[in-house]
């Protein structure tokens, strides 16, 4: 699948599937399985994840012209009801190329399927965090990328996952866009994503902020977003480098306006 074809397929969705990250997105054309050394700015593959007990989609996005470089990596964690291709739909490949053209240190963004359970293990047979910490480094190395990501970019449910990922890995940078966080257990329970209150408490970012250490954090959320109170709590408690609350909802129009700011924040820390 050529990059142009992939992007045309994404734009054809009109981003309708991203509107709330609460229902499955309309399917894109199936990914093409490629070799271990992709040479396209956007490369989509299936890989086998033993941690998740299934094949998952792996999407590697590079700046145009940097396809032969060993680049630092930001891992991209998608929202609920979406998949690894979400960040292609939101225009990340063109942003990476634009920033590299401005003289920013080039970096790759890599998305992988994490399911719908907030990037935590609901069962022993499906553990997205173990996939990220144990399997992703090898997949990156096989594709001539730096095996230890320098950052995590989480959108909606992916913000919850990115904050957990940063707890256990040496990530100095996290960008959390419309992070789907919860103020209490009844709120979290309503999402039907956690095995129980104990499982939620063990992964709730608010209860483990000390584990973030010196993580450089950026937080963006729309003022009409149903998660805005939790995002403000995160900004108050975690002292992020950037915290922006602008008009917008938990939807594609807000993300399309704000993703460029989040990616620029990541680029500021890529060198």
Short mmCIF file of N, CA and C in Angstrom, two decimals, residues 87-159:
data_model
loop_
_atom_site.label_atom_id
_atom_site.label_comp_id
_atom_site.label_asym_id
_atom_site.label_seq_id
_atom_site.Cartn_x
_atom_site.Cartn_y
_atom_site.Cartn_z
N UNK A 87 -3.75 8.03 14.03
CA UNK A 87 -2.86 9.19 13.93
C UNK A 87 -2.54 9.54 12.48
N UNK A 88 -2.67 8.58 11.58
CA UNK A 88 -2.59 8.89 10.15
C UNK A 88 -3.79 9.74 9.76
N UNK A 89 -4.97 9.35 10.25
CA UNK A 89 -6.19 10.09 9.94
C UNK A 89 -6.13 11.53 10.45
N UNK A 90 -5.40 11.74 11.52
CA UNK A 90 -5.29 13.07 12.11
C UNK A 90 -4.14 13.90 11.54
N UNK A 91 -3.48 13.38 10.50
CA UNK A 91 -2.50 14.18 9.78
C UNK A 91 -1.09 14.19 10.34
N UNK A 92 -0.77 13.23 11.22
CA UNK A 92 0.56 13.23 11.84
C UNK A 92 1.69 13.10 10.82
N UNK A 93 1.59 12.24 9.79
CA UNK A 93 2.73 12.13 8.86
C UNK A 93 3.13 13.47 8.24
N UNK A 94 2.15 14.26 7.82
CA UNK A 94 2.48 15.56 7.23
C UNK A 94 3.08 16.50 8.27
N UNK A 95 2.62 16.42 9.51
CA UNK A 95 3.19 17.25 10.56
C UNK A 95 4.65 16.90 10.82
N UNK A 96 4.97 15.61 10.82
CA UNK A 96 6.35 15.19 11.02
C UNK A 96 7.25 15.73 9.91
N UNK A 97 6.76 15.68 8.68
CA UNK A 97 7.52 16.21 7.55
C UNK A 97 7.68 17.72 7.67
N UNK A 98 6.61 18.41 8.03
CA UNK A 98 6.67 19.87 8.17
C UNK A 98 7.69 20.28 9.23
N UNK A 99 7.67 19.63 10.37
CA UNK A 99 8.59 20.00 11.45
C UNK A 99 10.03 19.71 11.08
N UNK A 100 10.27 18.57 10.43
CA UNK A 100 11.63 18.26 9.98
C UNK A 100 12.11 19.31 8.97
N UNK A 101 11.19 19.77 8.11
CA UNK A 101 11.54 20.80 7.15
C UNK A 101 11.87 22.13 7.79
N UNK A 102 11.36 22.35 9.00
CA UNK A 102 11.67 23.58 9.74
C UNK A 102 12.99 23.48 10.49
N UNK A 103 13.65 22.31 10.37
CA UNK A 103 14.92 22.13 11.04
C UNK A 103 14.82 21.49 12.41
N UNK A 104 13.62 21.03 12.79
CA UNK A 104 13.49 20.32 14.06
C UNK A 104 14.10 18.93 13.92
N UNK A 105 14.61 18.36 15.02
CA UNK A 105 15.13 17.00 14.94
C UNK A 105 14.04 16.04 14.46
N UNK A 106 14.30 15.30 13.39
CA UNK A 106 13.27 14.39 12.89
C UNK A 106 13.04 13.22 13.84
N UNK A 107 11.81 12.77 13.91
CA UNK A 107 11.49 11.59 14.70
C UNK A 107 10.33 10.85 14.05
N UNK A 108 10.19 9.59 14.40
CA UNK A 108 9.10 8.77 13.91
C UNK A 108 8.02 8.66 14.97
N UNK A 109 6.79 8.47 14.53
CA UNK A 109 5.71 8.15 15.45
C UNK A 109 5.19 6.77 15.07
N UNK A 110 5.02 5.92 16.07
CA UNK A 110 4.64 4.53 15.83
C UNK A 110 3.38 4.22 16.64
N UNK A 111 2.34 3.82 15.93
CA UNK A 111 1.10 3.42 16.58
C UNK A 111 0.93 1.91 16.51
N UNK A 112 0.24 1.37 17.51
CA UNK A 112 -0.03 -0.06 17.56
C UNK A 112 -1.39 -0.25 18.20
N UNK A 113 -2.09 -1.30 17.83
CA UNK A 113 -3.43 -1.55 18.36
C UNK A 113 -3.38 -1.92 19.84
N UNK A 114 -4.19 -1.23 20.65
CA UNK A 114 -4.22 -1.50 22.08
C UNK A 114 -5.55 -1.99 22.60
N UNK A 115 -6.54 -2.21 21.72
CA UNK A 115 -7.84 -2.66 22.18
C UNK A 115 -8.68 -1.51 22.71
N UNK A 116 -9.67 -1.85 23.56
CA UNK A 116 -10.62 -0.86 24.06
C UNK A 116 -10.65 -0.76 25.59
N UNK A 117 -9.69 -1.37 26.27
CA UNK A 117 -9.72 -1.43 27.73
C UNK A 117 -8.66 -0.54 28.37
N UNK A 118 -8.53 0.66 27.86
CA UNK A 118 -7.68 1.71 28.45
C UNK A 118 -6.21 1.32 28.57
N UNK A 119 -5.77 0.49 27.64
CA UNK A 119 -4.37 0.10 27.58
C UNK A 119 -3.91 -0.59 28.87
N UNK A 120 -4.81 -1.32 29.51
CA UNK A 120 -4.46 -2.11 30.68
C UNK A 120 -4.93 -3.53 30.45
N UNK A 121 -4.40 -4.46 31.24
CA UNK A 121 -4.74 -5.87 31.10
C UNK A 121 -6.06 -6.15 31.81
N UNK A 122 -7.08 -6.46 31.05
CA UNK A 122 -8.34 -6.87 31.67
C UNK A 122 -8.32 -8.36 31.97
N UNK A 123 -7.58 -9.12 31.17
CA UNK A 123 -7.38 -10.54 31.40
C UNK A 123 -5.89 -10.84 31.26
N UNK A 124 -5.48 -12.02 31.72
CA UNK A 124 -4.08 -12.42 31.60
C UNK A 124 -3.69 -12.67 30.14
N UNK A 125 -4.68 -12.81 29.27
CA UNK A 125 -4.40 -13.18 27.89
C UNK A 125 -4.36 -11.96 26.96
N UNK A 126 -4.58 -10.77 27.50
CA UNK A 126 -4.58 -9.57 26.67
C UNK A 126 -4.01 -8.42 27.50
N UNK A 127 -2.71 -8.15 27.33
CA UNK A 127 -2.01 -7.17 28.16
C UNK A 127 -1.31 -6.15 27.26
N UNK A 128 -1.99 -5.04 26.92
CA UNK A 128 -1.37 -4.05 26.03
C UNK A 128 -0.10 -3.42 26.60
N UNK A 129 -0.05 -3.21 27.91
CA UNK A 129 1.16 -2.61 28.48
C UNK A 129 2.36 -3.55 28.33
N UNK A 130 2.14 -4.83 28.49
CA UNK A 130 3.25 -5.78 28.30
C UNK A 130 3.69 -5.79 26.84
N UNK A 131 2.74 -5.65 25.93
CA UNK A 131 3.10 -5.53 24.52
C UNK A 131 4.02 -4.32 24.31
N UNK A 132 3.68 -3.19 24.94
CA UNK A 132 4.48 -1.98 24.76
C UNK A 132 5.88 -2.12 25.35
N UNK A 133 5.97 -2.72 26.53
CA UNK A 133 7.27 -2.76 27.21
C UNK A 133 8.14 -3.92 26.77
N UNK A 134 7.54 -5.05 26.37
CA UNK A 134 8.33 -6.24 26.05
C UNK A 134 8.45 -6.53 24.56
N UNK A 135 7.46 -6.18 23.77
CA UNK A 135 7.46 -6.54 22.35
C UNK A 135 7.78 -5.36 21.44
N UNK A 136 7.26 -4.20 21.76
CA UNK A 136 7.47 -3.04 20.89
C UNK A 136 8.94 -2.73 20.66
N UNK A 137 9.82 -2.77 21.67
CA UNK A 137 11.23 -2.46 21.39
C UNK A 137 11.84 -3.33 20.29
N UNK A 138 11.50 -4.61 20.27
CA UNK A 138 12.01 -5.48 19.22
C UNK A 138 11.45 -5.14 17.86
N UNK A 139 10.17 -4.82 17.80
CA UNK A 139 9.57 -4.42 16.53
C UNK A 139 10.23 -3.15 16.00
N UNK A 140 10.53 -2.22 16.87
CA UNK A 140 11.19 -0.99 16.43
C UNK A 140 12.59 -1.27 15.91
N UNK A 141 13.35 -2.06 16.64
CA UNK A 141 14.72 -2.37 16.23
C UNK A 141 14.73 -3.07 14.87
N UNK A 142 13.76 -3.96 14.63
CA UNK A 142 13.69 -4.66 13.35
C UNK A 142 13.43 -3.71 12.19
N UNK A 143 12.88 -2.56 12.49
CA UNK A 143 12.56 -1.58 11.46
C UNK A 143 13.54 -0.40 11.46
N UNK A 144 14.73 -0.64 12.02
CA UNK A 144 15.80 0.35 12.03
C UNK A 144 15.38 1.65 12.72
N UNK A 145 14.63 1.51 13.80
CA UNK A 145 14.25 2.64 14.64
C UNK A 145 14.85 2.46 16.02
N UNK A 146 14.97 3.56 16.75
CA UNK A 146 15.47 3.46 18.12
C UNK A 146 14.52 2.60 18.94
N UNK A 147 15.02 1.57 19.62
CA UNK A 147 14.13 0.63 20.31
C UNK A 147 13.48 1.18 21.57
N UNK A 148 14.03 2.24 22.16
CA UNK A 148 13.47 2.82 23.38
C UNK A 148 12.83 4.16 23.03
N UNK A 149 11.50 4.23 22.95
CA UNK A 149 10.86 5.50 22.60
C UNK A 149 11.22 6.62 23.58
N UNK A 150 11.39 7.82 23.04
CA UNK A 150 11.70 8.97 23.90
C UNK A 150 10.43 9.61 24.44
N UNK A 151 9.25 9.24 23.89
CA UNK A 151 8.01 9.91 24.27
C UNK A 151 6.83 9.00 24.01
N UNK A 152 5.71 9.37 24.62
CA UNK A 152 4.42 8.73 24.37
C UNK A 152 3.39 9.81 24.11
N UNK A 153 2.58 9.60 23.09
CA UNK A 153 1.50 10.52 22.73
C UNK A 153 0.19 9.75 22.88
N UNK A 154 -0.63 10.14 23.84
CA UNK A 154 -1.89 9.45 24.08
C UNK A 154 -3.07 10.35 23.84
N UNK A 155 -4.04 9.85 23.08
CA UNK A 155 -5.25 10.61 22.78
C UNK A 155 -6.44 9.90 23.39
N UNK A 156 -7.24 10.64 24.17
CA UNK A 156 -8.43 10.09 24.83
C UNK A 156 -8.02 8.91 25.72
N UNK A 157 -8.56 7.74 25.46
CA UNK A 157 -8.16 6.55 26.21
C UNK A 157 -6.65 6.36 26.18
N UNK A 158 -6.02 6.74 25.07
CA UNK A 158 -4.58 6.63 24.97
C UNK A 158 -3.83 7.50 25.95
N UNK A 159 -4.46 8.60 26.41
CA UNK A 159 -3.83 9.41 27.44
C UNK A 159 -3.70 8.66 28.74
#
